[in-house]
Coordinates of C-alpha atoms in Angstrom, one line a residue:
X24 CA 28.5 46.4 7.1
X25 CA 29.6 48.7 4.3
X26 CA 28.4 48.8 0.9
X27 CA 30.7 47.0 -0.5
X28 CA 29.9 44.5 1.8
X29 CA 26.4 44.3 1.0
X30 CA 27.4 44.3 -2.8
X31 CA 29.2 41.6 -2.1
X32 CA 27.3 39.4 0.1
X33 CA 23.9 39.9 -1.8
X34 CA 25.7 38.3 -4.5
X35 CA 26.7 35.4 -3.0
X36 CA 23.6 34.7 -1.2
X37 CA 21.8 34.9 -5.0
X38 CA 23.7 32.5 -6.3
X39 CA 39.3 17.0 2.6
X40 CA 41.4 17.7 5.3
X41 CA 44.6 19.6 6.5
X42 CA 46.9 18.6 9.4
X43 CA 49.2 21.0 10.1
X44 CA 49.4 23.2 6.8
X45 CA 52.4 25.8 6.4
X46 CA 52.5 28.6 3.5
X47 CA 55.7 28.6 2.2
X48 CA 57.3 31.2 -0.2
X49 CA 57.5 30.3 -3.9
X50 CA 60.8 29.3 -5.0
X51 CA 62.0 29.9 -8.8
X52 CA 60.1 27.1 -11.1
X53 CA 61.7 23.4 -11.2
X54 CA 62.1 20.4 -13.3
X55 CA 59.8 19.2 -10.2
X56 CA 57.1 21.9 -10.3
X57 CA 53.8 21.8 -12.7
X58 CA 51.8 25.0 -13.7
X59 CA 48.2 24.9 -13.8
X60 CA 45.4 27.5 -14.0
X61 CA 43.7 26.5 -10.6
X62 CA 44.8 23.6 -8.2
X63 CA 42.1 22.7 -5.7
X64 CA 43.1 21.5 -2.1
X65 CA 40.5 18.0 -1.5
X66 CA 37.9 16.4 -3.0
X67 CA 35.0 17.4 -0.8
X68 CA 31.5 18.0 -2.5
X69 CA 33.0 21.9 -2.7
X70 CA 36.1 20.8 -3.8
X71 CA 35.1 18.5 -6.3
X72 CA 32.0 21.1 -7.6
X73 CA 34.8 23.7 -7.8
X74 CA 37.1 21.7 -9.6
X75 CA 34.3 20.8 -12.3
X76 CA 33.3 24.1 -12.8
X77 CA 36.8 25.0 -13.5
X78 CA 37.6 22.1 -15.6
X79 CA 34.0 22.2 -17.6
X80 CA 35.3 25.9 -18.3
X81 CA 38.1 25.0 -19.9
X82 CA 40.9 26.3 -17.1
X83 CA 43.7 23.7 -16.6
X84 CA 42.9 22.0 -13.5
X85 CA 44.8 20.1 -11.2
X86 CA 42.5 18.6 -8.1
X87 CA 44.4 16.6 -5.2
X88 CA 43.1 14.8 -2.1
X89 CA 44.8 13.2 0.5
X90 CA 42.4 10.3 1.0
X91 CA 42.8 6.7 -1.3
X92 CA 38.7 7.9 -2.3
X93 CA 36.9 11.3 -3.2
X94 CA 34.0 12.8 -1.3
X95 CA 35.1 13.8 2.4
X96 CA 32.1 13.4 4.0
X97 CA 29.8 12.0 0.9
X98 CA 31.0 8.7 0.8
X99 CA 30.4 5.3 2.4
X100 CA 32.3 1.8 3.1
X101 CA 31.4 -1.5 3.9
X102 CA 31.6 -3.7 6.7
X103 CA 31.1 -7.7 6.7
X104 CA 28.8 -9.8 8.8
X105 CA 30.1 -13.0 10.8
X106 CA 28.9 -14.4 8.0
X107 CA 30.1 -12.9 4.7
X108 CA 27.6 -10.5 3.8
X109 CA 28.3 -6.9 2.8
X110 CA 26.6 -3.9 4.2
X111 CA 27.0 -0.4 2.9
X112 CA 27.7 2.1 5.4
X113 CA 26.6 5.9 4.5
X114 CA 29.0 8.0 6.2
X115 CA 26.6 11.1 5.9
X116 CA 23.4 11.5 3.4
X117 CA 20.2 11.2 4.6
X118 CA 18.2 13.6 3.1
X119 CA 19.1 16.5 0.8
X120 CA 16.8 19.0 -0.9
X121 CA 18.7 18.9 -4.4
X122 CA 15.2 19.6 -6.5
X123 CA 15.6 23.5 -5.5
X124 CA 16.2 26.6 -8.2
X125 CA 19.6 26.8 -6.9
X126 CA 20.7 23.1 -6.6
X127 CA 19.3 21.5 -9.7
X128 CA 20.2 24.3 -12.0
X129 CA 23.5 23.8 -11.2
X130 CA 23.5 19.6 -11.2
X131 CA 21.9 20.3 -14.8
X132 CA 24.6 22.4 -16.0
X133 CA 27.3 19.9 -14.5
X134 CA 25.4 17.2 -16.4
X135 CA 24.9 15.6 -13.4
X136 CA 20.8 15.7 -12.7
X137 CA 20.1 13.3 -15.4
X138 CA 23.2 10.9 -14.0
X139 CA 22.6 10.1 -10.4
X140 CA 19.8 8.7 -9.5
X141 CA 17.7 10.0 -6.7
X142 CA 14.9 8.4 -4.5
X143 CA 12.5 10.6 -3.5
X144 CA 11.6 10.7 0.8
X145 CA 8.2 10.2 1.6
X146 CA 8.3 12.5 4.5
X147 CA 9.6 16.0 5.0
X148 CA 9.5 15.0 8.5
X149 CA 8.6 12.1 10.6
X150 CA 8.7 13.1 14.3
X151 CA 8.3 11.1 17.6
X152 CA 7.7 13.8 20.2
X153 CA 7.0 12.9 24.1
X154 CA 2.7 11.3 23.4
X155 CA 3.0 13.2 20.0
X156 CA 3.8 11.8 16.8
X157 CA 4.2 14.2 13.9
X158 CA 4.3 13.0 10.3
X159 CA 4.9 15.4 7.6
X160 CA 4.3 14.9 4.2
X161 CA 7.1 15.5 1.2
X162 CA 6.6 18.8 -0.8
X163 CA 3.8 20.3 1.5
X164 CA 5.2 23.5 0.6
X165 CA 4.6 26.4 3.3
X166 CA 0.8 26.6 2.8
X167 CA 0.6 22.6 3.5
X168 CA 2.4 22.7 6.5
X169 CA 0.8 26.0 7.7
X170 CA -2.7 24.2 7.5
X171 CA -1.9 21.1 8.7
X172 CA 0.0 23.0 11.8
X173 CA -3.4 25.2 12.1
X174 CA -5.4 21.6 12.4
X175 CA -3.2 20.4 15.6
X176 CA -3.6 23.8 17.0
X177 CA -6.7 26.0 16.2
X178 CA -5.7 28.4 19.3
X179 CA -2.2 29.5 17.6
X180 CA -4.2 30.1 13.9
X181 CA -3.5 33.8 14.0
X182 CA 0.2 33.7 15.4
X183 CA 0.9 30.5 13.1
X184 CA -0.6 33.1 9.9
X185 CA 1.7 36.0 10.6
X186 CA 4.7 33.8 11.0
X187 CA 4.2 31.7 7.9
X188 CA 3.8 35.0 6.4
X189 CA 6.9 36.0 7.2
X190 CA 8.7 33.0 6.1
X191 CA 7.1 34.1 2.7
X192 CA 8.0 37.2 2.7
X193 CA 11.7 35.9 3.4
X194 CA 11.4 33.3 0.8
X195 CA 10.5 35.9 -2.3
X196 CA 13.1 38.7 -1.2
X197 CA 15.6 35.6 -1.3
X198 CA 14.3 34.6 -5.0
X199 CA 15.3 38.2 -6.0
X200 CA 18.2 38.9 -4.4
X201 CA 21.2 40.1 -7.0
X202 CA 21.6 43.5 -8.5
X203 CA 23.9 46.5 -7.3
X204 CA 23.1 45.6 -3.4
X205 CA 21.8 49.5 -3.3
X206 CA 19.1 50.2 -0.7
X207 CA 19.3 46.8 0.5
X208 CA 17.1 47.7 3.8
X209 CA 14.4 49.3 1.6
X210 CA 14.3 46.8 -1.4
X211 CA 14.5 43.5 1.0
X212 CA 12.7 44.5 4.3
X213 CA 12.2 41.3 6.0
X214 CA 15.3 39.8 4.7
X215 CA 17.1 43.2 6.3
X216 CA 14.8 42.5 9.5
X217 CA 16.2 39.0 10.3
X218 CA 19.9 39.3 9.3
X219 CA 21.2 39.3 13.0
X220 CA 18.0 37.2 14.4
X221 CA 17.8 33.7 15.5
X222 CA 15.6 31.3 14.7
X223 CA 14.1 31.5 18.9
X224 CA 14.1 35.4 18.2
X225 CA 12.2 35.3 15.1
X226 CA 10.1 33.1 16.0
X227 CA 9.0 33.8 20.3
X228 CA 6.7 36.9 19.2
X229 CA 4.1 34.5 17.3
X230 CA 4.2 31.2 18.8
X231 CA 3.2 30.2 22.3
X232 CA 3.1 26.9 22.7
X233 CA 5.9 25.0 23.7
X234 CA 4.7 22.0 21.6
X235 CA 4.1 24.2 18.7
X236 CA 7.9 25.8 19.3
X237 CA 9.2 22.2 19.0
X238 CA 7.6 21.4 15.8
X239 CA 8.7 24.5 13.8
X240 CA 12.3 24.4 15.5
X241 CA 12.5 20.6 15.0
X242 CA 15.1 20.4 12.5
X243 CA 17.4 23.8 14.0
X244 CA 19.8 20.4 14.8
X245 CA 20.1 19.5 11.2
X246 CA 22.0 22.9 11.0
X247 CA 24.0 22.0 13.8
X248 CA 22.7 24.3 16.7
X249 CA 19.8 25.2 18.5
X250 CA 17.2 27.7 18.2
X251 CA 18.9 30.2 20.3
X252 CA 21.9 30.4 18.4
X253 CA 20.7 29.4 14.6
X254 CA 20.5 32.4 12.3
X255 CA 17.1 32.8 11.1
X256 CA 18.0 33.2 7.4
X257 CA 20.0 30.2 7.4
X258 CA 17.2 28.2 8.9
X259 CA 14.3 29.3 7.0
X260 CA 15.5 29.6 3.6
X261 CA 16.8 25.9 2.9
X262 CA 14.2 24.6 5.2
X263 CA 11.3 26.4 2.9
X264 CA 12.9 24.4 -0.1
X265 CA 12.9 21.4 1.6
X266 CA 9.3 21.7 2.5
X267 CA 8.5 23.0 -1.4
X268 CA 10.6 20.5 -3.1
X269 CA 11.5 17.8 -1.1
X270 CA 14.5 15.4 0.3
X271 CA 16.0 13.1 -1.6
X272 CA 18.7 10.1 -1.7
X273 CA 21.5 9.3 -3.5
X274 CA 21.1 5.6 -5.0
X275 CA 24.6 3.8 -4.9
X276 CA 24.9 6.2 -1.7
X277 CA 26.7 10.1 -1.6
X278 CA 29.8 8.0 -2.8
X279 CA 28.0 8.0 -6.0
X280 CA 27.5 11.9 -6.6
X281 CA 31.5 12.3 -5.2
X282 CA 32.3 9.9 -7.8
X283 CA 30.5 11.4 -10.7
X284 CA 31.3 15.2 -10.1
X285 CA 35.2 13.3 -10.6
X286 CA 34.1 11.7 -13.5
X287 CA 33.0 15.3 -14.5
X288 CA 36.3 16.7 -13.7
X289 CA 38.2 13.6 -16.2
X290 CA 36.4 14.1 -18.5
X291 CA 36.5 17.7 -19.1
X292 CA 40.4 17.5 -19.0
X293 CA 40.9 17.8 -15.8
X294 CA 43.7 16.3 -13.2
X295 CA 42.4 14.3 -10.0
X296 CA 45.4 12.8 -7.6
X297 CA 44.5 11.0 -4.7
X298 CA 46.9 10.2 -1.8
X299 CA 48.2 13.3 -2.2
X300 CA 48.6 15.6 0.9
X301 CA 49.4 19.1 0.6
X302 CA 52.1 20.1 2.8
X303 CA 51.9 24.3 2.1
X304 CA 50.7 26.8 0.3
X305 CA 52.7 29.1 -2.1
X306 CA 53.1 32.2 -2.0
X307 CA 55.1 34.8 -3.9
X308 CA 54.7 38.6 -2.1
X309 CA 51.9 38.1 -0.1
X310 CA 49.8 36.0 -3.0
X311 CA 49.0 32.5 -3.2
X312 CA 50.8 30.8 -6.3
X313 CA 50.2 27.1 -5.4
X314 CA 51.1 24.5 -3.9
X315 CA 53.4 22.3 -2.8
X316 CA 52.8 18.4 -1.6
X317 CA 53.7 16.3 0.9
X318 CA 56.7 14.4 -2.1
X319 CA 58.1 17.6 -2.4
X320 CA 56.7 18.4 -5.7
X321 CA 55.1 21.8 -6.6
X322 CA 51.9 23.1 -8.5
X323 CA 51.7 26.6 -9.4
X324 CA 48.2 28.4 -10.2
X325 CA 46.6 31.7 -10.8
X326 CA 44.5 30.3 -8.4
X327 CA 43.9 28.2 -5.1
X328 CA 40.9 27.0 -3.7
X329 CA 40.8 25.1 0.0
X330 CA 38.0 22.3 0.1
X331 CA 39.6 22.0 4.0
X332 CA 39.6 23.1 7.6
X333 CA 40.0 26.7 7.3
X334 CA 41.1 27.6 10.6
X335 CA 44.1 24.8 10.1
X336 CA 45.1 26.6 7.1
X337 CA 45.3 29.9 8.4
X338 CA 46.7 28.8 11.5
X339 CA 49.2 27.4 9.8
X340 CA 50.4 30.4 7.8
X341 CA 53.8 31.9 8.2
X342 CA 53.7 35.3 6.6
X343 CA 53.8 37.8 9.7
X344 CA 50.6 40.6 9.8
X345 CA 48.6 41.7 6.9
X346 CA 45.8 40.6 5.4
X347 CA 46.3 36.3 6.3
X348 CA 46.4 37.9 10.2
X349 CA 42.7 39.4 9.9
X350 CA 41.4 36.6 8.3
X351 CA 43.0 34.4 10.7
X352 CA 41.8 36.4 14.0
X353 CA 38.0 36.5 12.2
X354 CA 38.2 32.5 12.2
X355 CA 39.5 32.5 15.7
X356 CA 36.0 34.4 16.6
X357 CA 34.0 31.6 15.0
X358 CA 33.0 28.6 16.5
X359 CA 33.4 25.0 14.5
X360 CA 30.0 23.6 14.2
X361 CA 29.7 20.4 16.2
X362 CA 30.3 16.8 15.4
X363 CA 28.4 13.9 15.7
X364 CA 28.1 10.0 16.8
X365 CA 26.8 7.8 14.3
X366 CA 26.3 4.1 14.9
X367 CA 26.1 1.7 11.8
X368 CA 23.8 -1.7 11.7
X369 CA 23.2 -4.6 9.6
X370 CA 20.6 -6.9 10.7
X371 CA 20.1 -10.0 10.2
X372 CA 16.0 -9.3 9.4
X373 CA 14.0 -7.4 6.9
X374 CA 12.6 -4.8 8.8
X375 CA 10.4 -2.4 6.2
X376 CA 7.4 -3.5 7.5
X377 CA 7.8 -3.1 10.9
X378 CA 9.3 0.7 10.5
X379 CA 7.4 2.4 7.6
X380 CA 9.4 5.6 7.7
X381 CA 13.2 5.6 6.0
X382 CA 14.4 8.4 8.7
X383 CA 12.5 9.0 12.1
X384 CA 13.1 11.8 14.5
X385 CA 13.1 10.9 18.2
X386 CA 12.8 14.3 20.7
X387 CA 12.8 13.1 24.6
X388 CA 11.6 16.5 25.4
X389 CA 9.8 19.5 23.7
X390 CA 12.8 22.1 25.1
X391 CA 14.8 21.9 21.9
X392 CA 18.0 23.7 24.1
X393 CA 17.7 20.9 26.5
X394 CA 17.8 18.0 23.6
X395 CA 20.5 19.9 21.6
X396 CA 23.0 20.2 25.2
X397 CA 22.4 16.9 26.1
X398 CA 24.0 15.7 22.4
X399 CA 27.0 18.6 23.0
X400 CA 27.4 17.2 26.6
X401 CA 27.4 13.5 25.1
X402 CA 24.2 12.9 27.6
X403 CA 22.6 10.7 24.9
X404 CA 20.1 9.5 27.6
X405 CA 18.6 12.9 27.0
X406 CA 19.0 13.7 23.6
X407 CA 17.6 14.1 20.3
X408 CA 18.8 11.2 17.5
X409 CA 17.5 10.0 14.2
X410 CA 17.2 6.9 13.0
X411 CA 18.0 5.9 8.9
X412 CA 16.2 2.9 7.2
X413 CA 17.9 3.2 3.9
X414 CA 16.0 0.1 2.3
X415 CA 12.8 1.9 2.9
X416 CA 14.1 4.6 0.3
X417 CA 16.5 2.1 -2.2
X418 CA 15.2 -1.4 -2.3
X419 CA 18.2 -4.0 -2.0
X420 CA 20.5 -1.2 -0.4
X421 CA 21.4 -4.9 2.3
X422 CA 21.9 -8.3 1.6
X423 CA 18.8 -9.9 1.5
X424 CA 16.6 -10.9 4.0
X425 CA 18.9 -8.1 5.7
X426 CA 18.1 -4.3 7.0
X427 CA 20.5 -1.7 7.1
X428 CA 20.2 1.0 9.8
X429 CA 21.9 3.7 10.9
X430 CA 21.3 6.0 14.3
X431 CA 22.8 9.7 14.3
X432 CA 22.8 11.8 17.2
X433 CA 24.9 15.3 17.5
X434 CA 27.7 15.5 19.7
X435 CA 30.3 18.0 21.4
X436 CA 33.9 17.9 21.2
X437 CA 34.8 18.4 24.7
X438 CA 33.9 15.3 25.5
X439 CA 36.4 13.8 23.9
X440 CA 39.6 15.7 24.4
X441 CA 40.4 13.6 27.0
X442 CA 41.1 10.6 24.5
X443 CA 42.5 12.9 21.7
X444 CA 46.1 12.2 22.7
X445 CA 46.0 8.3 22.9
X446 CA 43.7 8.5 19.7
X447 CA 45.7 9.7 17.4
X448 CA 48.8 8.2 18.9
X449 CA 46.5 4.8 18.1
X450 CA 46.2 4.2 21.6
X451 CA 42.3 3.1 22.0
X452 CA 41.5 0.8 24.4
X453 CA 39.6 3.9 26.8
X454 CA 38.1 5.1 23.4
X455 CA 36.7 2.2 22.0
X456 CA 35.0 1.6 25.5
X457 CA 33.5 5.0 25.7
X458 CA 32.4 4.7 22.2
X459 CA 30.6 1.6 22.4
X460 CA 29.4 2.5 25.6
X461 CA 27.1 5.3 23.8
X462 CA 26.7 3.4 20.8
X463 CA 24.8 1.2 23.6
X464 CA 22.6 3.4 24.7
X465 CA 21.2 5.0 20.8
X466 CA 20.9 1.4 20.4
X467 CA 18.8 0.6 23.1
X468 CA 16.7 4.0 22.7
X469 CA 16.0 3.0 19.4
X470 CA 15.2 -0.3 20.3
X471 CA 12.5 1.1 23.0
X472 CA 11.2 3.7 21.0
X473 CA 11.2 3.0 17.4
X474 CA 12.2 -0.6 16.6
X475 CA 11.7 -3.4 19.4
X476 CA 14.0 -6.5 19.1
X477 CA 16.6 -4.5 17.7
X478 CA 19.5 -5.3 19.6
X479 CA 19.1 -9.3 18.8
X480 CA 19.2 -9.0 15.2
X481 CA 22.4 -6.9 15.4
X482 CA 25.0 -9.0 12.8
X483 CA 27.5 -6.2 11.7
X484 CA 27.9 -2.8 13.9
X485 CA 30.5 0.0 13.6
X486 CA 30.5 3.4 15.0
X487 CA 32.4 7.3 14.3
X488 CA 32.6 10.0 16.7
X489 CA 34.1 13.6 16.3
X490 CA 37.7 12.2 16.7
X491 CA 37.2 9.8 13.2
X492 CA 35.3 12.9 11.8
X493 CA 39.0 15.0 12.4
X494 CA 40.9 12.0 11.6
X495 CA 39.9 11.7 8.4
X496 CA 39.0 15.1 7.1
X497 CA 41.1 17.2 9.2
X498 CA 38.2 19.2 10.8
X499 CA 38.9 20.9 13.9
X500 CA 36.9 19.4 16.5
X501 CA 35.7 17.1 14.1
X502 CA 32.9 19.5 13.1
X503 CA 30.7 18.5 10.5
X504 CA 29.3 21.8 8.7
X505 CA 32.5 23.7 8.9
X506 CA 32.0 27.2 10.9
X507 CA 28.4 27.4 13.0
X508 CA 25.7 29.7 11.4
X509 CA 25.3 31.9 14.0
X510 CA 24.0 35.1 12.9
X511 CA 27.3 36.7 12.7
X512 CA 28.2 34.2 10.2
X513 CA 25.5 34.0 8.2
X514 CA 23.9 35.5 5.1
X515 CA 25.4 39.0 5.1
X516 CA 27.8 38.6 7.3
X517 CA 29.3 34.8 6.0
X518 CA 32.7 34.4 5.5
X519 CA 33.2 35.0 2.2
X520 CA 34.8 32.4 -0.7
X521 CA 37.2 34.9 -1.3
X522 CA 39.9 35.5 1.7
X523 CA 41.9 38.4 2.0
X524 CA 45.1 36.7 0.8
X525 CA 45.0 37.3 -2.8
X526 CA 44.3 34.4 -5.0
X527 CA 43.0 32.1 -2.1
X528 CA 39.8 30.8 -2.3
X529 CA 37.5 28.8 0.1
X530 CA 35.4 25.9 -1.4
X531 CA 34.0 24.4 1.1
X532 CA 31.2 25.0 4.1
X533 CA 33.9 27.1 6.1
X534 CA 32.8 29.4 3.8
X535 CA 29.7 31.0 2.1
X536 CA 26.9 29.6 2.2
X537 CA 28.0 27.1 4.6
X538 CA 27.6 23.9 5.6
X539 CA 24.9 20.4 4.5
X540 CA 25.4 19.0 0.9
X541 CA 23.6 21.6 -1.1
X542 CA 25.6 24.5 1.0
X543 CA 29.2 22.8 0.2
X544 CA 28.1 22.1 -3.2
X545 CA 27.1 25.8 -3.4
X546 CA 30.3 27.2 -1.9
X547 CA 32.5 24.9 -4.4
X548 CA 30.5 27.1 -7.6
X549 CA 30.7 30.5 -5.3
X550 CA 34.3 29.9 -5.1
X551 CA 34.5 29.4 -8.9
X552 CA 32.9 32.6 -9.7
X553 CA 35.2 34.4 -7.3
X554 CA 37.7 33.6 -8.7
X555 CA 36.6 34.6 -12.1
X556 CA 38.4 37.7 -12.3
X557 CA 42.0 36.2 -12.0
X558 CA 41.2 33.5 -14.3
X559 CA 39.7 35.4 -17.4

């Protein structure tokens, strides 16, 4: 990387769907055609950040989404019982480290922090290895989990003290990062020393013990991969403020932080339209200019930002070579992040007292690469899932007398191409039967594992896999944190917010920092300072 790479990505790191999207050239201004300062492209959490910022800095702002609600993947719905009662069903949030020195700041300035309201887990982790249970406590910080990882194994003391070390060392440079980006190797050492390292490679030269690997490497799937293909930085950065400040919930579920960053957005004069799909992107000489919808109407803007599937929108774009064709053949060497299979339950029973912990972990083996390719292979026999408790975090989230629990378990796409076709072509029958099929079996693991009886108290159920994940945001391969972080596309070497078409911005967690609800709402405000320049 160049310097003016490094400027650029030190910079950044200080700090809802497409389906089939063309770029069209700009045609003269119309009775039909609107002009705006910025027009954002779906109400994601980047989207909708971005569009607040932008709004709360007094740029006209016109924000459209193609869905009847706002959020993309921070939202929920509900689902009736046989008999009437309502359960809400969280489409995504479990636990989010928003209490950080990045996160908060921003909420704060947003006037957010003080609006939603936010229950507290009382774990960082609650683990259910094979004959070893793990229960970590909220805000342990590094040196609490270092000690209490010492305790369970006194023979990996030293290795345990260098690593942890480390992570410290990686956590300070992080806190300073910023400045000219000179002498980056010098002035940020360690940070320089991991920035093409996976978590497994940072990792192998302190730890021995297979058990011990597993613990520290637990939560690689949370990122969406394994440790063999995680970039370090990625994984010990947010997972240090996580342990340091702890995870929290959403009360009224992620719909209610989607709905109040739009409440942000009205009030500070800007313009949200939903059921509004874009159909292309402007452009006037190579530049983006705006956009137009799928009614035929056009919005013209100094600036556009993409809240959506990158790789559809630059797959979609019709200006031969130049700058759109490097961008697009970067995406086409990234790999979407994976999907995932989550099953939704109301029960008929209140069942806090049974199972204590709102989320629970459950590892069938300690080889985290054998866990994570049994969820890409759809093996769920074999692999990893957690299981949600809301009402153990917001008290009356069911009806009552009633539990509501949801099991979440990664998932490949390939395993579903076969049924792509007749999905979308609302053919379903084969679907629905594979679906429920695997739905099954998380149900019955849970049921042996974590929660016995749980299949009899079952009153409402639904389930998603990847193909409602594309369906409804566009996605490609119904990925759920936008492009992997693999080390070449992470930290230094990110995607940036800014694209090489001029004036085309990405808000979302295809690009920098990437993906989880504290990286999309990041990349929404990293797109709005990129695009600073054009709009002062």
């Amino acid at each position: 990387m160049n310097r003016r790479g490094f400027l650029r990505a030190a910079a950044l790191a200080a700090a809802s769907g497409l389906s089939g999207l063309r770029f069209a050239e700009a045609a003269t201004s119309s009775s039909s055609s609107e002009n705006y300062d910025a027009v954002v492209v779906g109400a994601g959490l980047g989207g909708l950040c971005c569009a607040a910022h932008l709004a709360r800095a007094g740029h006209r702002t016109l924000l459209l989404e193609q869905h009847y609600r706002l959020g993309g993947y921070a939202t929920s719905f509900a689902r009736r019982d046989g008999n009437g009662r309502e359960f809400a069903c969280e489409v995504s949030l479990h636990a989010s480290a928003l209490d950080t020195p990045n996160t908060r700041p921003m909420l704060e300035a947003l006037g957010l922090w003080d609006r939603i309201g936010l229950a507290a887990h009382p774990h960082a982790w609650a683990s259910r290895f094979p004959g070893f249970p793990l229960d970590v406590p909220a805000k342990t910080g590094l040196g609490g989990f270092e000690r209490q990882l010492a305790a369970l194994f006194p023979g990996e003391a030293e290795g345990l003290g260098r690593y942890f070390a480390l992570w410290r060392a990686v956590m300070d440079e992080t806190a300073r990062l910023g400045g000219d980006g000179r002498d980056f190797p010098r002035r940020f050492p360690h940070l320089w020393a991991i920035r093409d390292k996976t978590v497994a490679q940072v990792l192998e030269p302190f730890v021995q013990s297979p058990r011990l690997r597993a613990v520290l490497t637990q939560s690689c799937g949370y990122y969406g991969l394994p440790p063999s293909r995680l970039s370090a930085f990625y994984y010990l950065v947010p997972t240090g403020q996580y342990l340091e400040s702890g995870g929290y919930y959403v009360r009224g579920t992620s719909q209610a932080l989607s709905d109040a960053l739009g409440d942000v957005i009205a009030t500070a004069g800007g313009e949200v339209r939903l059921r509004t799909r874009v159909a292309s992107i402007l452009t006037r000489n190579g530049r983006a200019v705006g956009v137009r919808t799928a009614d035929g109407r056009d919005a013209y803007a100094r600036a556009v930002a993409l809240n959506a599937c990158a790789p559809a929108a630059f797959d979609g774009l019709l200006l031969p070579g130049g700058a759109a064709d490097g961008e697009r053949q970067k995406m086409a060497r990234l790999d979407p992040s994976p999907g995932s299979v989550i099953v939704w339950l109301g029960l008929d029973r209140d069942v806090t007292e049974v199972l204590g912990e709102p989320e629970l972990s459950v590892y069938p083996s300690l080889d985290m690469e054998a866990n994570y390719a049994a969820a890409m292979a759809c093996d769920f026999e074999k692999a990893s899932f957690s299981m949600m408790l809301y009402d153990n975090l917001v008290p009356g989230f069911s009806p009552p007398g009633c539990s509501t629990v949801c099991l979440v378990c990664l998932c490949g796409y390939e395993h579903w191409r076969p049924f792509e076709a007749d999905y979308l072509s609302g053919r379903k029958a084969a679907y629905v039967a594979e679906k429920r099929r695997l739905a099954d079996i998380l149900i019955r693991r849970a049921e042996e594992a974590v929660l016995p009886g749980l299949s009899a108290r079952i009153v409402m159920r639904d389930a998603a896999t990847p193909l409602t994940n594309r369906r409804f945001t566009g996605n490609a391969r119904g990925a759920i944190y936008g492009f992997a972080p693999t080390p070449d596309n992470a930290f230094l070497s990110r995607l940036p917010n800014a694209t090489t078409v001029p004036g085309l911005f990405l808000a979302s967690a295809w690009g920098s920092p990437g993906g989880g609800y504290t990286g999309a709402l990041m990349a929404g405000r990293q797109a709005y300072q990129a695009m600073g320049e054009i709009l002062a």
